[in-house]
Amino acid sequence: MLINVAGYTICTVNDKKSISHGQLSSSEFTFFLSLATVVFMLPCIPFLGLSITLCPQTFVIIALLTLDKLAEFYTSAACLRLLSAFEVKAWLGLSLFLSYASDCVFFGEKVSLVKALCLPMVFVGLMLIASDGSSLKDKLSPKLLATLALYIISKYAYGLIMRAGEPYLSKNAGLLSAMALLTLIMLLAVIPKRKEKGILNSLYAQSERDCSYSEYKHALLIVFLTRIPNIVGLLSENALIGISLTLYSFVQPLILVVLFMIGVIKREHFTSKNLVGSVMCIAFIFLFQAA
């Protein structure tokens, strides 16, 4: 879990910088993110323990994973464009409740009174963080709320689809197949924009951007290179899903804790709601884990 948190924290911070500075569109972000993931997963194939059964159920699982990752990447880029990484992780922490309920209902985990009491307290802490700040309130439009809802559901659904696909293919085989298919789908959306000057020049020219071309290329490079720790995050994430959907979803609040600690070290300003909400999340997350 700690390896997963470290890998995803690096990616979250850098993705926010790339989208803000390079002004990447959701389609550009999705294409380069999926492409880079496939590129860095290919050398790892001998160590991934890939297994796959050729049957209709396998293709259905891969299709569902592809659609899920498409929704996750698109909504992630849209959310990071308007909100801070800290705020996004606060909202994404709500997937924890869906995952814990799924573990209890579908996968035979016994309901724990201590855990059940911790979850509402984590929820209150997350809401204090997510609802704080006048800038967030101004941006909290119906469209953004719908985007956040889809982002939360897609993140939760990934673990559920992976667990459902266990009889037909290994988790890493499902992930690699979905990312490869997503890359091809996004490539079809990018290729028609190609011009004589090259694909990057063409993509840069398609949108009105305040950033320079060099800043745009630098942002894409960051997105590409941060897929290295992202691979570590993805593989450890798949391992967590095999243990418990709740553990898988607890990664998001833990990333929130790390982002809070980074903010403290950098001496960033925290409002009273931020501070109280962060302390509540930290305390009850650790109590949940102890239980």
CSV table of C-alpha atoms in Angstrom, one decimal:
chain,number,residue,atom,x,y,z
A,1,MET,CA,0.0,0.0,0.0
A,2,LEU,CA,2.8,2.4,0.9
A,3,ILE,CA,4.5,1.7,-2.5
A,4,ASN,CA,1.2,2.4,-4.2
A,5,VAL,CA,0.7,5.6,-2.3
A,6,ALA,CA,4.3,6.8,-3.1
A,7,GLY,CA,4.0,6.1,-6.9
A,8,TYR,CA,0.6,7.7,-7.2
A,9,THR,CA,1.5,10.8,-5.2
A,10,ILE,CA,4.3,11.5,-7.6
A,11,CYS,CA,2.0,11.1,-10.5
A,12,THR,CA,-0.8,13.2,-9.1
A,13,VAL,CA,1.4,16.2,-8.3
A,14,ASN,CA,3.2,16.1,-11.7
A,15,ASP,CA,-0.1,15.5,-13.6
A,16,LYS,CA,-1.5,18.6,-12.0
A,17,LYS,CA,1.5,20.6,-13.1
A,18,SER,CA,1.4,19.2,-16.6
A,19,ILE,CA,-2.2,20.0,-17.1
A,20,SER,CA,-1.9,23.5,-15.6
A,21,HIS,CA,1.3,24.6,-17.3
A,22,GLY,CA,0.9,22.7,-20.6
A,23,GLN,CA,-2.8,23.2,-20.8
A,24,LEU,CA,-3.3,19.6,-22.0
A,25,SER,CA,-6.8,18.6,-23.2
A,26,SER,CA,-8.5,15.5,-21.8
A,27,SER,CA,-7.9,13.6,-25.1
A,28,GLU,CA,-4.2,14.6,-25.2
A,29,PHE,CA,-3.7,13.6,-21.6
A,30,THR,CA,-5.5,10.3,-22.1
A,31,PHE,CA,-3.6,9.4,-25.3
A,32,PHE,CA,-0.1,10.2,-23.9
A,33,LEU,CA,-0.8,8.6,-20.6
A,34,SER,CA,-2.1,5.3,-22.0
A,35,LEU,CA,0.7,5.2,-24.6
A,36,ALA,CA,3.4,5.8,-22.0
A,37,THR,CA,1.9,3.1,-19.7
A,38,VAL,CA,2.1,0.5,-22.5
A,39,VAL,CA,5.6,1.5,-23.4
A,40,PHE,CA,6.9,1.1,-19.8
A,41,MET,CA,4.9,-2.1,-19.2
A,42,LEU,CA,6.3,-3.9,-22.2
A,43,PRO,CA,9.7,-4.5,-20.7
A,44,CYS,CA,8.1,-5.8,-17.6
A,45,ILE,CA,6.1,-8.5,-19.3
A,46,PRO,CA,8.4,-11.4,-18.3
A,47,PHE,CA,7.8,-10.5,-14.6
A,48,LEU,CA,4.1,-9.8,-14.7
A,49,GLY,CA,2.8,-13.3,-14.6
A,50,LEU,CA,0.4,-12.8,-17.5
A,51,SER,CA,-2.4,-15.3,-18.1
A,52,ILE,CA,-5.4,-15.1,-20.2
A,53,THR,CA,-8.3,-17.4,-21.3
A,54,LEU,CA,-9.7,-16.9,-24.8
A,55,CYS,CA,-13.4,-16.8,-24.2
A,56,PRO,CA,-16.2,-14.2,-24.6
A,57,GLN,CA,-16.1,-13.2,-20.9
A,58,THR,CA,-12.4,-12.2,-21.3
A,59,PHE,CA,-13.2,-9.8,-24.2
A,60,VAL,CA,-16.1,-8.3,-22.2
A,61,ILE,CA,-13.8,-7.7,-19.2
A,62,ILE,CA,-11.1,-6.0,-21.4
A,63,ALA,CA,-13.8,-3.9,-23.0
A,64,LEU,CA,-15.1,-2.8,-19.7
A,65,LEU,CA,-11.6,-2.0,-18.4
A,66,THR,CA,-10.9,0.1,-21.5
A,67,LEU,CA,-14.1,2.1,-21.1
A,68,ASP,CA,-13.4,2.5,-17.4
A,69,LYS,CA,-9.9,3.8,-17.9
A,70,LEU,CA,-11.1,6.1,-20.7
A,71,ALA,CA,-13.6,7.6,-18.2
A,72,GLU,CA,-11.0,7.8,-15.4
A,73,PHE,CA,-8.3,9.6,-17.5
A,74,TYR,CA,-10.8,12.0,-19.1
A,75,THR,CA,-12.4,13.0,-15.8
A,76,SER,CA,-9.1,13.1,-14.0
A,77,ALA,CA,-7.7,15.7,-16.5
A,78,ALA,CA,-10.9,17.7,-16.3
A,79,CYS,CA,-10.9,17.7,-12.5
A,80,LEU,CA,-7.2,18.6,-12.2
A,81,ARG,CA,-7.7,21.5,-14.6
A,82,LEU,CA,-10.2,23.1,-12.1
A,83,LEU,CA,-9.2,21.8,-8.7
A,84,SER,CA,-6.0,21.3,-6.8
A,85,ALA,CA,-4.6,17.7,-6.4
A,86,PHE,CA,-5.5,18.0,-2.7
A,87,GLU,CA,-9.1,18.7,-3.4
A,88,VAL,CA,-9.4,16.0,-6.1
A,89,LYS,CA,-8.1,13.4,-3.7
A,90,ALA,CA,-10.5,14.5,-1.0
A,91,TRP,CA,-13.4,13.9,-3.3
A,92,LEU,CA,-12.0,10.6,-4.7
A,93,GLY,CA,-11.7,9.3,-1.1
A,94,LEU,CA,-15.5,8.8,-1.3
A,95,SER,CA,-14.9,5.6,-3.3
A,96,LEU,CA,-13.8,4.1,0.0
A,97,PHE,CA,-17.4,3.7,1.1
A,98,LEU,CA,-18.4,1.9,-2.1
A,99,SER,CA,-15.5,-0.5,-1.9
A,100,TYR,CA,-16.0,-1.4,1.8
A,101,ALA,CA,-19.7,-2.1,1.1
A,102,SER,CA,-18.7,-4.3,-1.9
A,103,ASP,CA,-16.2,-6.3,0.2
A,104,CYS,CA,-18.9,-6.9,2.8
A,105,VAL,CA,-21.7,-7.7,0.3
A,106,PHE,CA,-19.9,-9.6,-2.5
A,107,PHE,CA,-16.6,-10.9,-1.1
A,108,GLY,CA,-17.5,-12.1,2.4
A,109,GLU,CA,-15.7,-9.6,4.6
A,110,LYS,CA,-17.3,-9.5,8.1
A,111,VAL,CA,-18.7,-6.1,9.1
A,112,SER,CA,-16.6,-4.5,11.7
A,113,LEU,CA,-18.2,-2.1,14.1
A,114,VAL,CA,-14.9,-0.1,14.5
A,115,LYS,CA,-14.5,0.2,10.8
A,116,ALA,CA,-18.1,1.1,10.3
A,117,LEU,CA,-17.7,3.9,12.9
A,118,CYS,CA,-14.5,5.1,11.3
A,119,LEU,CA,-15.9,5.5,7.8
A,120,PRO,CA,-18.5,8.3,8.7
A,121,MET,CA,-15.7,10.2,10.4
A,122,VAL,CA,-13.4,9.9,7.4
A,123,PHE,CA,-16.4,11.1,5.3
A,124,VAL,CA,-16.8,14.2,7.5
A,125,GLY,CA,-13.1,15.0,7.2
A,126,LEU,CA,-13.2,14.6,3.5
A,127,MET,CA,-16.2,16.8,3.2
A,128,LEU,CA,-14.6,19.5,5.3
A,129,ILE,CA,-11.6,19.5,2.9
A,130,ALA,CA,-13.6,19.2,-0.3
A,131,SER,CA,-16.1,22.0,0.7
A,132,ASP,CA,-13.5,24.5,1.8
A,133,GLY,CA,-12.4,27.6,0.0
A,134,SER,CA,-14.3,30.2,-1.9
A,135,SER,CA,-12.6,29.2,-5.1
A,136,LEU,CA,-13.9,25.7,-4.9
A,137,LYS,CA,-17.4,26.9,-4.2
A,138,ASP,CA,-17.3,29.2,-7.2
A,139,LYS,CA,-16.2,26.3,-9.4
A,140,LEU,CA,-18.6,23.7,-8.1
A,141,SER,CA,-20.9,23.7,-11.1
A,142,PRO,CA,-23.3,20.9,-12.0
A,143,LYS,CA,-21.0,19.9,-14.8
A,144,LEU,CA,-18.0,19.6,-12.4
A,145,LEU,CA,-20.1,17.7,-9.9
A,146,ALA,CA,-21.1,15.2,-12.7
A,147,THR,CA,-17.4,14.9,-13.7
A,148,LEU,CA,-16.4,14.3,-10.1
A,149,ALA,CA,-19.1,11.7,-9.8
A,150,LEU,CA,-18.0,9.8,-12.9
A,151,TYR,CA,-14.4,10.0,-11.7
A,152,ILE,CA,-15.3,8.5,-8.3
A,153,ILE,CA,-17.4,5.7,-9.9
A,154,SER,CA,-14.8,4.9,-12.5
A,155,LYS,CA,-12.1,4.5,-9.9
A,156,TYR,CA,-14.3,2.3,-7.8
A,157,ALA,CA,-15.5,0.3,-10.8
A,158,TYR,CA,-11.9,-0.6,-11.8
A,159,GLY,CA,-11.4,-2.7,-8.7
A,160,LEU,CA,-14.8,-4.4,-9.1
A,161,ILE,CA,-14.1,-5.2,-12.8
A,162,MET,CA,-10.7,-6.6,-11.9
A,163,ARG,CA,-12.2,-8.9,-9.2
A,164,ALA,CA,-14.9,-10.0,-11.6
A,165,GLY,CA,-12.3,-10.9,-14.3
A,166,GLU,CA,-10.1,-13.0,-12.1
A,167,PRO,CA,-11.4,-16.4,-13.4
A,168,TYR,CA,-10.6,-15.3,-17.0
A,169,LEU,CA,-7.4,-13.3,-17.0
A,170,SER,CA,-4.8,-12.1,-14.6
A,171,LYS,CA,-5.1,-8.5,-13.4
A,172,ASN,CA,-1.9,-7.4,-15.1
A,173,ALA,CA,-3.0,-9.0,-18.4
A,174,GLY,CA,-6.3,-7.2,-18.2
A,175,LEU,CA,-4.5,-3.9,-17.5
A,176,LEU,CA,-2.0,-4.2,-20.3
A,177,SER,CA,-4.7,-5.3,-22.8
A,178,ALA,CA,-7.0,-2.4,-21.8
A,179,MET,CA,-4.2,0.2,-22.0
A,180,ALA,CA,-3.1,-1.1,-25.4
A,181,LEU,CA,-6.7,-0.9,-26.7
A,182,LEU,CA,-7.2,2.5,-25.3
A,183,THR,CA,-4.0,3.8,-26.9
A,184,LEU,CA,-5.2,2.6,-30.3
A,185,ILE,CA,-8.6,4.2,-29.8
A,186,MET,CA,-7.1,7.5,-28.8
A,187,LEU,CA,-4.6,7.3,-31.7
A,188,LEU,CA,-7.5,7.3,-34.1
A,189,ALA,CA,-8.6,10.6,-32.5
A,190,VAL,CA,-5.2,12.1,-32.8
A,191,ILE,CA,-4.0,11.0,-36.3
A,192,PRO,CA,-6.6,13.0,-38.2
A,193,LYS,CA,-5.1,16.2,-36.7
A,194,ARG,CA,-1.7,15.4,-38.2
A,195,LYS,CA,-0.2,18.1,-40.5
A,196,GLU,CA,3.0,18.6,-42.4
A,197,LYS,CA,4.7,20.1,-39.3
A,198,GLY,CA,4.2,17.0,-37.3
A,199,ILE,CA,1.8,15.7,-34.7
A,200,LEU,CA,2.9,17.7,-31.7
A,201,ASN,CA,2.9,21.0,-33.7
A,202,SER,CA,-0.5,20.1,-35.0
A,203,LEU,CA,-1.9,19.3,-31.5
A,204,TYR,CA,-0.4,22.4,-30.1
A,205,ALA,CA,-2.0,24.5,-32.8
A,206,GLN,CA,-5.5,22.9,-32.5
A,207,SER,CA,-6.2,24.7,-29.2
A,208,GLU,CA,-5.7,28.3,-28.0
A,209,ARG,CA,-3.1,28.0,-25.3
A,210,ASP,CA,-1.4,30.7,-23.2
A,211,CYS,CA,1.7,28.5,-22.8
A,212,SER,CA,4.6,28.4,-25.3
A,213,TYR,CA,5.3,25.4,-27.5
A,214,SER,CA,8.3,24.5,-25.4
A,215,GLU,CA,6.1,24.5,-22.2
A,216,TYR,CA,3.6,22.3,-24.0
A,217,LYS,CA,6.4,19.7,-25.0
A,218,HIS,CA,7.8,19.9,-21.4
A,219,ALA,CA,4.3,19.1,-20.0
A,220,LEU,CA,4.0,16.1,-22.3
A,221,LEU,CA,7.5,14.9,-21.3
A,222,ILE,CA,6.5,15.0,-17.6
A,223,VAL,CA,3.3,13.0,-18.3
A,224,PHE,CA,5.3,10.4,-20.2
A,225,LEU,CA,8.2,10.1,-17.7
A,226,THR,CA,5.9,10.0,-14.6
A,227,ARG,CA,4.4,6.8,-16.0
A,228,ILE,CA,7.5,5.0,-14.6
A,229,PRO,CA,6.4,5.5,-10.9
A,230,ASN,CA,2.8,5.0,-12.3
A,231,ILE,CA,3.7,1.5,-13.4
A,232,VAL,CA,4.8,0.7,-9.8
A,233,GLY,CA,1.5,2.2,-8.6
A,234,LEU,CA,-0.6,0.2,-11.1
A,235,LEU,CA,1.0,-3.1,-10.3
A,236,SER,CA,0.8,-2.6,-6.6
A,237,GLU,CA,-2.8,-1.4,-7.0
A,238,ASN,CA,-3.6,-4.7,-8.8
A,239,ALA,CA,-2.1,-6.6,-5.9
A,240,LEU,CA,-4.2,-4.6,-3.4
A,241,ILE,CA,-7.4,-5.3,-5.4
A,242,GLY,CA,-6.6,-9.1,-5.0
A,243,ILE,CA,-6.6,-8.7,-1.2
A,244,SER,CA,-9.4,-6.2,-0.6
A,245,LEU,CA,-11.3,-3.5,-2.5
A,246,THR,CA,-11.3,-1.5,0.7
A,247,LEU,CA,-7.5,-1.5,0.9
A,248,TYR,CA,-7.4,-0.5,-2.8
A,249,SER,CA,-9.6,2.5,-2.1
A,250,PHE,CA,-7.8,3.5,1.1
A,251,VAL,CA,-4.9,4.5,-1.1
A,252,GLN,CA,-6.7,7.7,-2.1
A,253,PRO,CA,-7.2,9.1,1.4
A,254,LEU,CA,-3.6,8.1,2.2
A,255,ILE,CA,-2.4,10.1,-0.8
A,256,LEU,CA,-4.4,13.0,0.6
A,257,VAL,CA,-2.5,12.6,3.9
A,258,VAL,CA,0.8,12.8,2.0
A,259,LEU,CA,-0.3,15.8,0.1
A,260,PHE,CA,-1.2,17.5,3.4
A,261,MET,CA,2.2,16.7,4.9
A,262,ILE,CA,3.9,18.1,1.8
A,263,GLY,CA,1.8,21.3,2.2
A,264,VAL,CA,2.9,21.5,5.9
A,265,ILE,CA,6.6,21.1,4.9
A,266,LYS,CA,6.2,23.8,2.3
A,267,ARG,CA,4.4,26.0,4.8
A,268,GLU,CA,1.4,26.4,2.7
A,269,HIS,CA,-1.6,28.1,4.2
A,270,PHE,CA,-4.4,25.8,5.5
A,271,THR,CA,-7.8,27.1,6.6
A,272,SER,CA,-9.4,25.8,9.8
A,273,LYS,CA,-11.6,23.4,7.7
A,274,ASN,CA,-8.6,22.1,5.8
A,275,LEU,CA,-6.7,21.5,9.1
A,276,VAL,CA,-9.6,19.9,11.0
A,277,GLY,CA,-10.6,17.7,8.0
A,278,SER,CA,-7.0,16.6,7.4
A,279,VAL,CA,-6.4,15.6,11.0
A,280,MET,CA,-9.7,13.7,11.1
A,281,CYS,CA,-8.8,11.8,8.0
A,282,ILE,CA,-5.4,10.9,9.2
A,283,ALA,CA,-6.6,9.8,12.7
A,284,PHE,CA,-9.5,7.6,11.5
A,285,ILE,CA,-7.6,6.2,8.5
A,286,PHE,CA,-5.0,4.8,10.9
A,287,LEU,CA,-7.7,3.6,13.3
A,288,PHE,CA,-9.4,1.8,10.4
A,289,GLN,CA,-6.1,0.2,9.4
A,290,ALA,CA,-5.4,-0.9,13.0
A,291,ALA,CA,-8.9,-2.5,13.1
